[in-house]
Coordinates of C-alpha atoms and ligand atoms in Angstrom, one line a residue:
X406 CA 0.0 0.0 0.0
X407 CA 2.8 2.4 1.1
X408 CA 4.7 1.7 -2.2
X409 CA 1.6 2.5 -4.2
X410 CA 1.1 5.8 -2.4
X411 CA 4.8 6.6 -3.1
X412 CA 4.3 5.8 -6.8
X413 CA 1.2 8.0 -7.0
X414 CA 3.1 10.8 -5.3
X415 CA 5.9 10.4 -7.7
X416 CA 3.5 10.4 -10.7
X417 CA 1.8 13.5 -9.5
X418 CA 5.1 15.3 -8.8
X419 CA 6.9 14.3 -12.0
X420 CA 3.9 14.7 -14.3
X421 CA 2.8 17.9 -12.6
X422 CA 3.2 20.3 -15.4
X423 CA 3.9 24.0 -14.6
X424 CA 1.5 26.2 -16.5
X425 CA 2.9 28.8 -18.9
X426 CA 2.8 32.1 -17.1
X427 CA 1.3 35.3 -18.5
X428 CA 3.9 37.0 -20.6
X429 CA 6.2 39.3 -18.7
X430 CA 5.9 42.7 -20.3
X431 CA 9.1 44.5 -21.4
X432 CA 11.4 41.5 -20.9
X433 CA 13.6 43.5 -23.3
X434 CA 14.5 46.0 -20.6
X435 CA 14.5 43.6 -17.6
X436 CA 17.7 42.6 -15.9
X437 CA 18.2 39.1 -17.3
X438 CA 20.7 36.2 -17.4
X439 CA 21.3 35.1 -21.0
X440 CA 21.2 31.4 -21.8
X441 CA 22.4 32.1 -25.4
X442 CA 25.4 30.3 -26.7
X443 CA 26.2 26.6 -27.2
X444 CA 23.5 24.1 -26.4
X445 CA 24.0 20.4 -26.8
X446 CA 21.6 18.8 -29.2
X447 CA 20.2 15.4 -30.3
X448 CA 18.4 14.9 -33.6
X449 CA 15.4 12.7 -32.8
X450 CA 13.2 12.0 -35.9
X451 CA 11.4 9.1 -34.3
X452 CA 10.9 11.0 -31.0
X453 CA 12.6 8.1 -29.3
X454 CA 13.6 10.4 -26.4
X455 CA 9.9 11.4 -25.9
X456 CA 7.9 8.2 -26.4
X457 CA 8.5 4.7 -25.0
X458 CA 8.2 1.7 -27.4
X459 CA 4.5 1.6 -26.8
X460 CA 4.3 5.2 -28.1
X461 CA 3.5 6.6 -24.6
X462 CA 5.0 9.9 -23.7
X463 CA 7.7 9.4 -21.0
X464 CA 6.7 12.6 -19.2
X465 CA 3.3 11.1 -18.5
X466 CA 4.6 7.9 -17.0
X467 CA 4.5 7.5 -13.2
X468 CA 8.1 6.6 -13.1
X469 CA 9.7 7.8 -16.4
X470 CA 12.4 5.5 -17.8
X471 CA 15.9 6.8 -17.6
X472 CA 15.9 6.8 -21.4
X473 CA 13.6 9.8 -21.3
X474 CA 15.8 12.6 -22.7
X475 CA 14.2 15.2 -20.5
X476 CA 15.9 13.6 -17.5
X477 CA 19.4 14.2 -18.9
X478 CA 20.3 10.8 -17.4
X479 CA 23.8 9.6 -16.7
X480 CA 24.6 5.9 -16.0
X481 CA 25.0 5.4 -12.2
X482 CA 27.5 2.5 -12.8
X483 CA 28.6 0.1 -15.6
X484 CA 25.4 -1.9 -15.3
X485 CA 23.1 1.1 -16.1
X486 CA 21.6 1.1 -19.6
X487 CA 21.4 4.7 -20.9
X488 CA 21.4 5.1 -24.7
X489 CA 22.0 8.8 -25.0
X490 CA 24.4 11.4 -23.5
X491 CA 23.8 15.1 -24.2
X492 CA 27.2 16.0 -23.0
X493 CA 29.0 13.9 -25.7
X494 CA 26.9 15.5 -28.5
X495 CA 27.8 18.5 -30.7
X496 CA 26.3 22.0 -30.1
X497 CA 23.9 24.3 -31.8
X498 CA 24.1 28.1 -31.4
X499 CA 21.1 29.6 -29.6
X500 CA 19.6 31.9 -30.9
X501 CA 19.5 30.4 -34.3
X502 CA 17.5 28.0 -36.5
X503 CA 19.1 24.6 -37.0
X504 CA 18.6 24.5 -40.8
X505 CA 21.3 27.2 -41.4
X506 CA 23.7 25.8 -38.8
X507 CA 24.2 22.2 -40.0
X508 CA 24.1 21.0 -43.6
X509 CA 22.4 17.8 -42.5
X510 CA 19.6 19.9 -41.0
X511 CA 18.9 22.2 -44.0
X512 CA 15.7 20.5 -44.9
X513 CA 15.1 18.7 -41.6
X514 CA 11.5 18.7 -40.2
X515 CA 11.0 16.9 -37.0
X516 CA 12.3 16.9 -33.4
X517 CA 15.6 18.2 -32.2
X518 CA 16.4 18.1 -28.4
X519 CA 18.4 20.9 -26.9
X520 CA 20.2 20.8 -23.5
X521 CA 21.8 23.7 -21.6
X522 CA 23.5 23.2 -18.2
X523 CA 24.1 26.3 -16.1
X524 CA 24.7 27.5 -12.5
X525 CA 22.7 30.2 -11.1
X526 CA 24.5 31.8 -8.2
X527 CA 23.5 35.1 -6.6
X528 CA 19.7 34.8 -6.8
X529 CA 18.4 37.4 -4.4
X530 CA 16.6 35.8 -1.5
X531 CA 12.8 36.0 -2.0
X532 CA 13.0 36.8 -5.7
X533 CA 11.3 34.8 -8.5
X534 CA 13.0 33.4 -11.6
X535 CA 11.4 32.8 -15.0
X536 CA 12.8 31.2 -18.1
X537 CA 11.8 33.3 -21.1
X538 CA 11.9 32.2 -24.7
X539 CA 11.6 34.9 -27.3
X540 CA 10.5 32.3 -29.9
X541 CA 10.9 28.6 -30.8
X542 CA 9.5 27.1 -34.0
X543 CA 7.2 25.2 -33.9
X544 CA 6.0 23.0 -31.0
X545 CA 8.2 23.3 -27.9
X546 CA 8.2 21.0 -24.8
X547 CA 10.2 22.6 -21.9
X548 CA 11.8 20.7 -19.0
X549 CA 13.9 22.1 -16.2
X550 CA 15.9 20.0 -13.8
X551 CA 13.9 16.9 -14.8
X552 CA 10.5 18.5 -14.4
X553 CA 8.1 19.4 -17.3
X554 CA 7.4 23.2 -17.4
X555 CA 4.9 23.0 -20.3
X556 CA 4.3 23.0 -24.0
X557 CA 4.2 26.0 -26.3
X558 CA 2.7 26.0 -29.9
X559 CA 3.6 28.7 -32.4
X560 CA 6.9 29.6 -33.9
X561 CA 7.2 33.4 -33.6
X562 CA 6.0 34.7 -30.2
X563 CA 7.5 34.7 -26.7
X564 CA 6.5 32.5 -23.7
X565 CA 7.8 32.1 -20.2
X566 CA 7.6 29.8 -17.2
X567 CA 8.1 30.3 -13.4
X568 CA 11.1 28.2 -12.3
X569 CA 11.5 29.7 -8.8
X570 CA 10.8 26.4 -7.0
X571 CA 13.2 24.4 -9.2
X572 CA 16.2 26.6 -9.8
X573 CA 19.4 25.7 -7.9
X574 CA 22.8 27.5 -7.4
X575 CA 24.6 24.7 -9.3
X576 CA 24.0 22.2 -12.0
X577 CA 20.7 23.3 -13.5
X578 CA 19.8 21.7 -16.8
X579 CA 17.2 23.0 -19.2
X580 CA 16.0 20.4 -21.8
X581 CA 13.9 21.6 -24.7
X582 CA 12.2 19.4 -27.3
X583 CA 11.5 21.5 -30.5
X584 CA 9.5 19.9 -33.3
X585 CA 9.1 22.0 -36.5
X586 CA 6.9 19.4 -38.4
X587 CA 4.3 21.3 -40.5
X588 CA 0.7 20.3 -39.6
X589 CA -2.6 20.5 -41.4
X590 CA -4.2 21.9 -38.2
X591 CA -1.2 24.2 -37.6
X592 CA -0.9 28.0 -37.7
X593 CA 0.6 28.3 -40.3
X594 CA -0.6 25.1 -42.0
X595 CA 1.2 22.6 -44.3
X596 CA 1.8 24.9 -47.2
X597 CA 3.7 28.2 -47.1
X598 CA 6.1 30.1 -49.3
X599 CA 8.9 30.4 -46.9
X600 CA 11.6 28.1 -45.3
X601 CA 10.4 26.1 -42.3
X602 CA 13.3 27.1 -40.0
X603 CA 13.1 25.1 -36.8
X604 CA 14.6 25.5 -33.4
X605 CA 15.3 28.0 -30.7
X606 CA 15.4 30.8 -33.2
X607 CA 15.6 33.7 -30.8
X608 CA 17.1 34.5 -27.4
X609 CA 16.5 32.4 -24.2
X610 CA 17.0 34.1 -20.9
X611 CA 16.3 34.0 -17.1
X612 CA 14.3 36.9 -15.8
X613 CA 14.6 37.5 -12.0
X614 CA 11.8 39.6 -10.4
X615 CA 10.8 40.5 -6.9
X616 CA 8.3 38.2 -5.2
X617 CA 5.6 40.7 -6.2
X618 CA 6.4 42.3 -9.6
X619 CA 5.1 44.4 -12.5
X620 CA 3.9 41.6 -14.8
X621 CA 2.1 43.7 -17.5
X622 CA 1.2 47.2 -18.5
X623 CA -0.3 49.0 -21.5
X624 CA 0.5 52.7 -21.7
X625 CA -0.7 54.6 -24.8
X626 CA -2.3 57.8 -25.9
X627 CA -6.0 57.8 -25.3
X628 CA -7.5 56.8 -28.7
X629 CA -10.1 59.5 -28.5
X630 CA -8.2 62.2 -26.7
X631 CA -4.6 63.1 -27.6
X632 CA -4.3 65.2 -24.4
X633 CA -4.6 62.1 -22.2
X634 CA -2.4 59.1 -21.5
X635 CA -4.4 56.0 -20.8
X636 CA -3.4 52.6 -19.6
X637 CA -3.3 49.9 -16.9
X638 CA -0.7 48.1 -14.8
X639 CA -1.0 44.5 -13.7
X640 CA 0.9 43.3 -10.7
X641 CA 1.6 39.6 -10.0
X642 CA 2.8 37.8 -6.8
X643 CA 1.9 37.6 -3.2
X644 CA 1.2 41.2 -2.1
X645 CA -0.5 42.9 -5.0
X646 CA -3.8 44.3 -3.7
X647 CA -3.9 47.9 -2.5
X648 CA -0.2 48.4 -3.6
X649 CA 1.2 51.8 -4.4
X650 CA 2.0 52.0 -8.1
X651 CA 3.7 55.1 -9.5
X652 CA 3.9 56.1 -13.1
X653 CA 6.9 58.5 -13.8
X654 CA 7.3 60.3 -17.1
X655 CA 10.0 62.8 -16.2
X656 CA 10.0 64.7 -19.5
X657 CA 6.3 65.4 -19.0
X658 CA 6.7 66.2 -15.3
X659 CA 4.4 63.3 -14.5
X660 CA 4.6 61.4 -11.2
X661 CA 1.2 59.7 -10.9
X662 CA 0.5 57.9 -7.6
X663 CA -2.0 55.1 -8.0
X664 CA -3.2 52.1 -6.0
X665 CA -3.9 48.6 -7.3
X666 CA -7.2 46.8 -6.8
X667 CA -7.8 43.5 -5.1
X668 CA -6.5 41.7 -8.2
X669 CA -3.3 43.8 -8.4
X670 CA -4.6 45.9 -11.4
X671 CA -4.9 49.6 -11.7
X672 CA -6.3 51.5 -14.7
X673 CA -5.5 55.2 -15.2
X674 CA -5.8 58.3 -17.3
X675 CA -3.3 61.1 -17.1
X676 CA -4.1 64.5 -18.5
X677 CA -1.2 66.4 -20.1
X678 CA -1.0 69.0 -22.9
X679 CA 2.7 69.0 -23.3
X680 CA 3.1 65.8 -25.2
X681 CA 5.7 65.7 -28.1
X682 CA 3.9 63.2 -30.4
X683 CA 5.7 60.3 -31.9
X684 CA 5.9 61.0 -35.6
X685 CA 7.8 59.9 -38.8
X686 CA 9.8 63.1 -38.7
X687 CA 10.4 63.0 -34.9
X688 CA 9.9 59.5 -33.4
X689 CA 10.1 60.8 -29.9
X690 CA 10.2 58.2 -27.2
X691 CA 9.5 59.0 -23.5
X692 CA 11.2 57.2 -20.7
X693 CA 8.3 55.8 -18.7
X694 CA 9.0 54.2 -15.3
X695 CA 6.6 52.2 -13.4
X696 CA 7.4 51.4 -9.8
X697 CA 6.0 49.8 -6.7
X698 CA 7.6 49.3 -3.3
X699 CA 9.2 46.1 -4.6
X700 CA 9.7 46.4 -8.4
X701 CA 10.7 49.0 -11.0
X702 CA 10.8 48.9 -14.8
X703 CA 11.5 51.5 -17.4
X704 CA 10.3 51.5 -21.0
X705 CA 10.7 53.8 -24.0
X706 CA 7.2 54.7 -25.2
X707 CA 6.0 56.9 -28.1
X708 CA 2.7 58.6 -27.9
X709 CA 0.7 59.0 -31.2
X710 CA -2.8 58.5 -32.5
X711 CA -3.6 56.3 -35.5
X712 CA -7.1 56.2 -37.1
X713 CA -8.9 56.1 -40.4
X714 CA -11.3 58.7 -41.8
X715 CA -13.1 57.6 -44.9
X716 CA -10.3 56.5 -47.3
X717 CA -7.6 58.2 -45.3
X718 CA -5.1 56.9 -42.7
X719 CA -4.4 59.6 -40.1
X720 CA -1.3 59.7 -38.0
X721 CA -1.7 62.3 -35.2
X722 CA -4.7 63.6 -37.3
X723 CA -2.7 64.1 -40.4
X724 CA -3.3 62.0 -43.6
X725 CA -0.2 59.8 -44.5
X726 CA 0.8 57.7 -47.4
X727 CA 2.5 54.4 -46.4
X728 CA 5.6 54.0 -48.5
X729 CA 6.4 50.5 -47.6
X730 CA 8.0 47.2 -48.4
X731 CA 7.3 43.6 -47.3
X732 CA 10.0 41.8 -45.3
X733 CA 10.6 38.2 -44.3
X734 CA 12.6 37.6 -41.1
X735 CA 15.8 36.3 -42.7
X736 CA 19.5 37.3 -42.8
X737 CA 20.1 36.2 -46.4
X738 CA 23.8 36.8 -46.2
X739 CA 24.5 34.8 -43.1
X740 CA 21.5 32.5 -43.9
X741 CA 18.6 31.6 -41.7
X742 CA 16.2 33.4 -39.4
X743 CA 17.1 36.9 -38.4
X744 CA 17.3 37.3 -34.6
X745 CA 19.8 39.9 -33.6
X746 CA 19.6 43.7 -33.4
X747 CA 22.2 43.8 -36.2
X748 CA 20.0 41.6 -38.4
X749 CA 17.0 44.0 -37.8
X750 CA 19.1 47.1 -38.3
X751 CA 20.3 45.8 -41.7
X752 CA 16.7 45.1 -42.9
X753 CA 15.4 48.5 -41.7
X754 CA 18.4 50.4 -43.0
X755 CA 17.7 48.9 -46.5
X756 CA 14.0 49.9 -46.1
X757 CA 15.0 53.4 -45.2
X758 CA 17.4 53.5 -48.2
X759 CA 14.5 52.5 -50.3
X760 CA 12.6 55.6 -49.1
X761 CA 10.2 53.7 -46.9
X762 CA 8.3 55.1 -43.9
X763 CA 6.5 51.7 -43.4
X764 CA 7.2 48.0 -43.4
X765 CA 5.0 45.0 -43.6
X766 CA 6.6 42.3 -41.4
X767 CA 5.4 39.2 -43.3
X768 CA 3.9 36.6 -42.6
X769 CA 4.4 36.1 -38.8
X770 CA 5.6 38.1 -35.8
X771 CA 9.3 39.1 -36.2
X772 CA 11.8 39.4 -33.4
X773 CA 11.3 42.3 -31.0
X774 CA 14.4 44.2 -32.2
X775 CA 12.4 45.0 -35.4
X776 CA 9.7 46.9 -33.6
X777 CA 12.0 48.5 -31.0
X778 CA 14.2 49.8 -33.9
X779 CA 11.2 50.9 -35.9
X780 CA 10.1 52.9 -32.8
X781 CA 13.5 54.7 -32.8
X782 CA 13.7 55.2 -36.6
X783 CA 10.2 56.5 -37.2
X784 CA 9.0 53.6 -39.3
X785 CA 5.4 52.4 -39.2
X786 CA 4.8 48.7 -38.9
X787 CA 2.2 46.1 -40.0
X788 CA 2.5 43.0 -37.9
X789 CA 0.9 39.7 -39.0
X790 CA -0.5 36.6 -37.4
X791 CA 0.6 33.5 -39.5
X792 CA -3.0 32.7 -40.6
X793 CA -1.7 32.0 -44.1
X794 CA -3.6 30.4 -47.1
X795 CA -5.5 27.2 -46.5
X796 CA -6.0 27.0 -42.7
X797 CA -8.1 24.3 -41.0
X798 CA -10.9 26.7 -40.4
X799 CA -13.4 24.4 -38.8
X800 CA -10.9 23.0 -36.2
X801 CA -11.5 24.7 -32.7
X802 CA -8.0 23.9 -31.6
X803 CA -6.6 25.6 -34.7
X804 CA -8.6 28.8 -33.9
X805 CA -7.4 28.7 -30.3
X806 CA -3.8 28.3 -31.6
X807 CA -4.3 31.4 -33.8
X808 CA -5.8 33.4 -31.0
X809 CA -3.0 32.4 -28.6
X810 CA -0.3 33.5 -31.1
X811 CA -2.2 36.8 -31.7
X812 CA -2.5 37.3 -28.0
X813 CA 1.2 36.8 -27.4
X814 CA 2.0 39.2 -30.3
X815 CA -0.3 41.9 -29.0
X816 CA 1.0 41.4 -25.4
X817 CA 4.6 41.8 -26.5
X818 CA 4.2 44.8 -28.8
X819 CA 1.2 46.8 -27.5
X820 CA 3.4 49.6 -26.2
X821 CA 5.2 50.1 -29.5
X822 CA 4.2 53.4 -31.2
X823 CA 5.6 52.2 -34.6
X824 CA 3.1 49.3 -34.7
X825 CA -0.2 50.6 -36.3
X826 CA -1.7 47.5 -37.9
X827 CA -2.5 44.0 -36.7
X828 CA -3.1 41.8 -39.7
X829 CA -5.4 38.8 -39.2
X830 CA -4.4 36.8 -42.2
X831 CA -2.8 36.5 -45.6
X832 CA -4.5 35.4 -48.9
X833 CA -7.0 33.1 -47.2
X834 CA -9.8 31.5 -49.4
X835 CA -13.2 33.0 -48.8
X836 CA -15.7 30.7 -47.1
X837 CA -18.2 31.0 -44.2
X838 CA -15.9 29.1 -41.7
X839 CA -13.0 31.3 -42.7
X840 CA -15.0 34.5 -42.3
X841 CA -16.2 33.4 -38.8
X842 CA -12.6 32.4 -37.8
X843 CA -11.2 35.8 -39.0
X844 CA -14.0 37.9 -37.5
X845 CA -13.5 36.2 -34.2
X846 CA -9.8 36.9 -34.3
X847 CA -10.5 40.6 -35.2
X848 CA -12.9 40.9 -32.3
X849 CA -10.2 39.4 -30.0
X850 CA -7.6 41.9 -31.3
X851 CA -9.9 44.9 -30.8
X852 CA -10.8 43.8 -27.3
X853 CA -7.2 43.4 -26.4
X854 CA -6.0 46.6 -28.2
X855 CA -8.6 49.2 -29.2
X856 CA -5.8 51.6 -30.2
X857 CA -4.7 50.0 -33.5
X858 CA -6.1 49.2 -36.9
X859 CA -7.1 45.8 -38.2
X860 CA -6.3 44.5 -41.7
X861 CA -5.7 41.4 -43.7
X862 CA -4.7 40.6 -47.3
X863 CA -8.1 40.1 -48.8
X864 CA -9.4 38.4 -51.9
X865 CA -10.2 40.3 -55.1
X866 CA -11.9 39.4 -58.4
X867 CA -13.3 40.8 -61.7
X868 CA -16.0 43.5 -61.1
X869 CA -19.3 42.2 -62.4
X870 CA -17.5 39.7 -64.6
X871 CA -15.6 42.4 -66.5
X872 CA -11.9 41.1 -66.7
X873 CA -10.7 44.7 -67.1
X874 CA -12.1 45.9 -63.8
X875 CA -11.0 44.5 -60.5
X876 CA -12.6 44.8 -57.1
X877 CA -12.3 43.5 -53.6
X878 CA -14.6 40.6 -53.2
X879 CA -14.3 39.5 -49.6
X880 CA -16.9 39.6 -46.7
X881 CA -14.0 40.3 -44.3
X882 CA -13.7 43.7 -45.9
X883 CA -16.6 44.8 -43.8
X884 CA -14.7 43.9 -40.6
X885 CA -11.2 45.4 -41.2
X886 CA -10.3 49.0 -40.7
X887 CA -7.9 49.0 -43.6
X888 CA -8.5 47.2 -46.8
X889 CA -5.6 45.3 -48.3
X890 CA -4.9 42.9 -51.0
X891 CA -2.1 41.2 -52.9
X892 CA -2.2 41.6 -56.7
X893 CA 0.3 40.1 -59.2
X894 CA -0.9 41.5 -62.6
X895 CA 2.2 41.2 -64.8
X896 CA 3.6 38.2 -63.0
X897 CA 1.1 35.5 -62.2
X898 CA -1.6 37.3 -64.2
X899 CA -0.5 38.2 -67.7
X900 CA 2.5 40.4 -68.6
X901 CA 3.4 43.9 -67.2
X902 CA 1.6 45.6 -70.1
X903 CA -1.7 44.2 -68.8
X904 CA -1.5 46.8 -66.0
X905 CA -2.4 49.4 -68.6
X906 CA -5.7 47.6 -69.3
X907 CA -6.9 47.2 -65.7
X908 CA -8.9 49.6 -63.6
X909 CA -9.9 49.1 -60.0
X910 CA -13.3 49.7 -58.3
X911 CA -13.1 49.9 -54.5
X912 CA -16.6 49.9 -53.1
X913 CA -15.9 50.3 -49.4
X914 CA -15.2 53.7 -48.0
X915 CA -12.0 52.6 -46.4
X916 CA -8.3 53.2 -47.0
X917 CA -6.5 50.6 -49.2
X918 CA -3.0 49.3 -48.8
X919 CA -1.6 47.1 -51.6
X920 CA 0.0 44.5 -49.4
X921 CA 1.9 42.8 -52.3
X922 CA 2.9 43.0 -55.9
X923 CA 6.2 42.0 -57.6
X924 CA 8.1 39.9 -60.0
X925 CA 11.0 37.5 -59.8
X926 CA 14.5 38.6 -61.1
X927 CA 17.9 36.9 -60.8
X928 CA 20.3 39.7 -59.8
X929 CA 22.8 40.3 -62.5
X930 CA 20.6 38.7 -65.2
X931 CA 20.1 41.4 -67.9
X932 CA 18.1 41.4 -71.1
X933 CA 14.8 42.4 -72.7
X934 CA 12.2 43.8 -70.4
X935 CA 9.9 41.1 -72.0
X936 CA 12.2 38.3 -70.7
X937 CA 11.2 36.9 -67.4
X938 CA 13.8 36.7 -64.6
X939 CA 15.7 39.7 -66.0
X940 CA 16.2 42.7 -63.8
X941 CA 14.7 44.7 -66.7
X942 CA 11.4 42.7 -66.5
X943 CA 11.1 43.2 -62.8
X944 CA 11.8 47.0 -63.1
X945 CA 9.3 47.3 -66.0
X946 CA 6.7 45.5 -63.9
X947 CA 7.3 48.0 -61.1
X948 CA 6.9 50.9 -63.5
X949 CA 3.7 49.6 -64.9
X950 CA 2.2 48.6 -61.5
X951 CA 2.8 51.9 -59.6
X952 CA 1.2 53.8 -62.5
X953 CA -1.8 51.5 -62.3
X954 CA -2.1 51.6 -58.5
X955 CA -1.5 55.4 -58.4
X956 CA -4.9 55.9 -60.1
X957 CA -6.8 54.3 -57.3
X958 CA -7.9 57.2 -55.1
X959 CA -8.4 55.0 -52.0
X960 CA -4.8 53.6 -52.1
X961 CA -3.0 55.1 -49.2
X962 CA 0.1 53.0 -49.3
X963 CA 1.8 49.8 -50.5
X964 CA 4.3 47.1 -49.4
X965 CA 5.6 45.5 -52.6
X966 CA 6.8 41.9 -52.4
X967 CA 9.6 41.9 -51.2
X968 CA 12.7 43.7 -49.8
X969 CA 15.2 40.7 -50.1
X970 CA 15.3 37.4 -52.0
X971 CA 14.3 34.7 -49.4
X972 CA 14.6 30.9 -49.1
X973 CA 11.5 28.8 -50.1
X974 CA 11.4 25.1 -50.8
X975 CA 8.7 25.9 -53.5
X976 CA 11.2 27.7 -55.7
X977 CA 13.3 25.2 -57.6
X978 CA 14.0 26.6 -61.0
X979 CA 17.7 25.7 -61.6
X980 CA 20.2 28.6 -62.2
X981 CA 17.5 31.1 -61.3
X982 CA 15.7 30.2 -58.1
X983 CA 17.7 27.2 -56.6
X984 CA 15.5 27.3 -53.5
X985 CA 15.1 31.0 -53.3
X986 CA 12.1 33.2 -54.1
X987 CA 13.6 35.9 -56.3
X988 CA 11.1 38.7 -55.9
X989 CA 13.4 40.6 -53.7
X990 CA 14.6 44.1 -54.7
X991 CA 17.9 43.1 -53.1
X992 CA 19.6 39.7 -53.8
X993 CA 20.6 37.2 -51.2
X994 CA 24.1 38.7 -51.4
X995 CA 22.8 42.2 -50.6
X996 CA 23.0 43.5 -54.2
X997 CA 20.3 46.0 -55.2
X998 CA 18.4 45.2 -58.5
X999 CA 17.1 47.8 -61.0
X1000 CA 13.6 47.7 -59.6
X1001 CA 14.9 48.9 -56.2
X1002 CA 15.6 52.2 -57.8
X1003 CA 12.3 52.3 -59.7
X1004 CA 10.4 52.0 -56.4
X1005 CA 12.7 54.5 -54.7
X1006 CA 12.0 57.0 -57.4
X1007 CA 8.3 56.5 -57.0
X1008 CA 8.5 57.0 -53.3
X1009 CA 10.7 60.1 -53.7
X1010 CA 7.8 61.6 -55.7
X1011 CA 5.2 60.8 -53.0
Ligands
GCU1885 C1 1.8 35.5 -52.2 C2 2.2 35.3 -50.8 C3 3.6 35.4 -50.5 C4 4.4 34.7 -51.6 C5 4.2 35.5 -52.9 C6 4.9 34.9 -54.1 O1 1.1 36.6 -52.4 O2 1.5 36.2 -49.9 O3 3.9 34.7 -49.3 O4 5.8 34.6 -51.3 O5 2.8 35.5 -53.2 O6 4.3 34.1 -54.8 O7 6.1 35.1 -54.2

C-alpha cells in the first residue's frame, strides 16, 4: 500500500506540469541572465527520447524510464543502460534556427532536443525566476531539472515559465524538445512560401523579479483624446492588492500615484497638454518608469494616434501615405532566421534607403528588435499573425492556436508606437468558416487593443464579370479598418503591359493598402524587359504597376513583395531560383536590383 502511495506521489510530482505564465511585459529591458550560446543537441526524428516503445510519452509515466531525454540521465554504474548522452553531443548556437547551422539539417523537419546546463549563483533571496523564450519554432516542450514546465505551440511569439521552486545554485539543466513538423491543423498550415526554419530561433534568458512584480502594463495615448495618456498596470505575486503604483514620465513632469485593486490591477488616465507626439519626422520616445515598493521597470514609449477617416489613414490627425515594403525575417547573407539587433538594423536600413516610412513584417511576428528599432527610426509597422492560405478553419484547436499567437504578439508589442496595424491573415480563401474564424480573431484583437487598426490581405476578383475591372470581393472587408490585397498582374496574371488595361473599383469607403505586388528577377541577369527573370522585366513591372495603382484614389500605401530574396522550398527553377524566391529588390548577397531604384524613385515623388 505504502509503495503505491509513493508511486502515485511520484507520478503527481513528475507529471505535474507547470503552467505557462502570463507573458512578462518588457522583458527587453528587464535585468536578465542570458542562456544564449552553445546548447548540446540530439536529432530525434522518431521522438525516441519522448515516447516509449509503446508510443506513450515518458513525461506522462509515473516513473519515467531513464531513457527519457528530459531527465538528462547519466549511468550510475557500468550496469546502467542509458542510450543517450547530451554532453557527448555537438552543439547548436542559440539563438538560431538549426537549418542554417548544420548542412544535414537544412531540410530537416522533426524533433531536435536541446540541453543547456548552467549554474545560477546570486539569486536574491525571496525573488522569483522565470525562463523566457523569445521564440521557438514550432512545438516546444520545456523541461527544467527533470520537471516538465509546459508545451508551447507557435513559432514566432514569446513565452515564459516560473522556475522559482526548481532553480538551484549549481548544475541546473534546461532540456527543450523542438518539433518543426508542419501540420494541417497548424498555424501556419502545411503549405507556405517560406523556409520552415526550426529550433530556438531567438534569445533564451532567465528573468529575475521580486516576489511581487510588475507583470504587465499598457500605456498609450487615449485613442479619442490626444491630451490624455491611458493605460493599466497589472501586478503579480503575493502582495498585489492595494499596492502603491507610481507612473513616472519625467519629460512630461508626470509622477502619478496610483493604488492597485484586489487583483493587483490599476487603470489610469493622465491629462497632459505637453506631449511631443511620436511622428515619422520626430519619433520621440519618452522614458516611462513604473514602480512599486518592490519592483521598478522603465520602457521607452512613443505617444501618437492612428485612425482612419473615410479612405484616409491619419497619424496624429494628419493623412499619410505608407511608402512600404514587405519583409521576411531572414538574414540572407548569413543565412537563416534573423534574430539579432544587427539583423534587424540591416533590414530596416535597407528599407530606409528605399525611401520607406512603413514596413509589412510578413507573414508572422518578427523578433522584438524590429519593432524596437522601428520605434526609434520612425518607421510604421504592419504585424501579421501567420494565418496563411488554407488553414483548417473548422478546427476549434486551430482557432485557439491562432488566438494564442495573436494574444502573445499583442501582449509583446502593444506599447510600441511604430506598430499601427495588426493583420489577421494573408490570402485566405473566402468561405463562411474562414469569415467566422477571422472575424472572431478581429474581435479578439480589438478587445485586447482598441488603439490599433485591423487589416488582412483580402481576396479580389473581376468586377461584375468584367476582366478589365478588378474589385475587392471579400466579406472580411466589412470587418477590417484598412482594406488590403495582394495583386500580381504582370507576373502570375499576364504580362506587365496588362497593367495598362486594368482599372480598380473599390466599393468600401475605407483606405486601401496594396500588401503585395512584384516579380522575380535573378540579380545580374540582364536582357529584354519582356524576358522573365531579368532585372529589366522586374523593373518594368514595377513601373507599370505603380502607374496602375496610383490611379486608385483609396490607395494610401503599399508594401511590394519583397525587400530581399528569401529561401523557399517551393522555388526550384535551376540557375534562377535554386531554393530562393527571387522577388526581392535586393539579392541574397545584398546587391540591389534595378527595380529597387524604380520604387525608390516612385517614393521620392510621393
Ligand atoms: C503570395 C504570398 C507570398 C508569396 C508570394 C509569391 O502573395 O502572400 O507569401 O511569397 O505571393 O508568390 O512570391
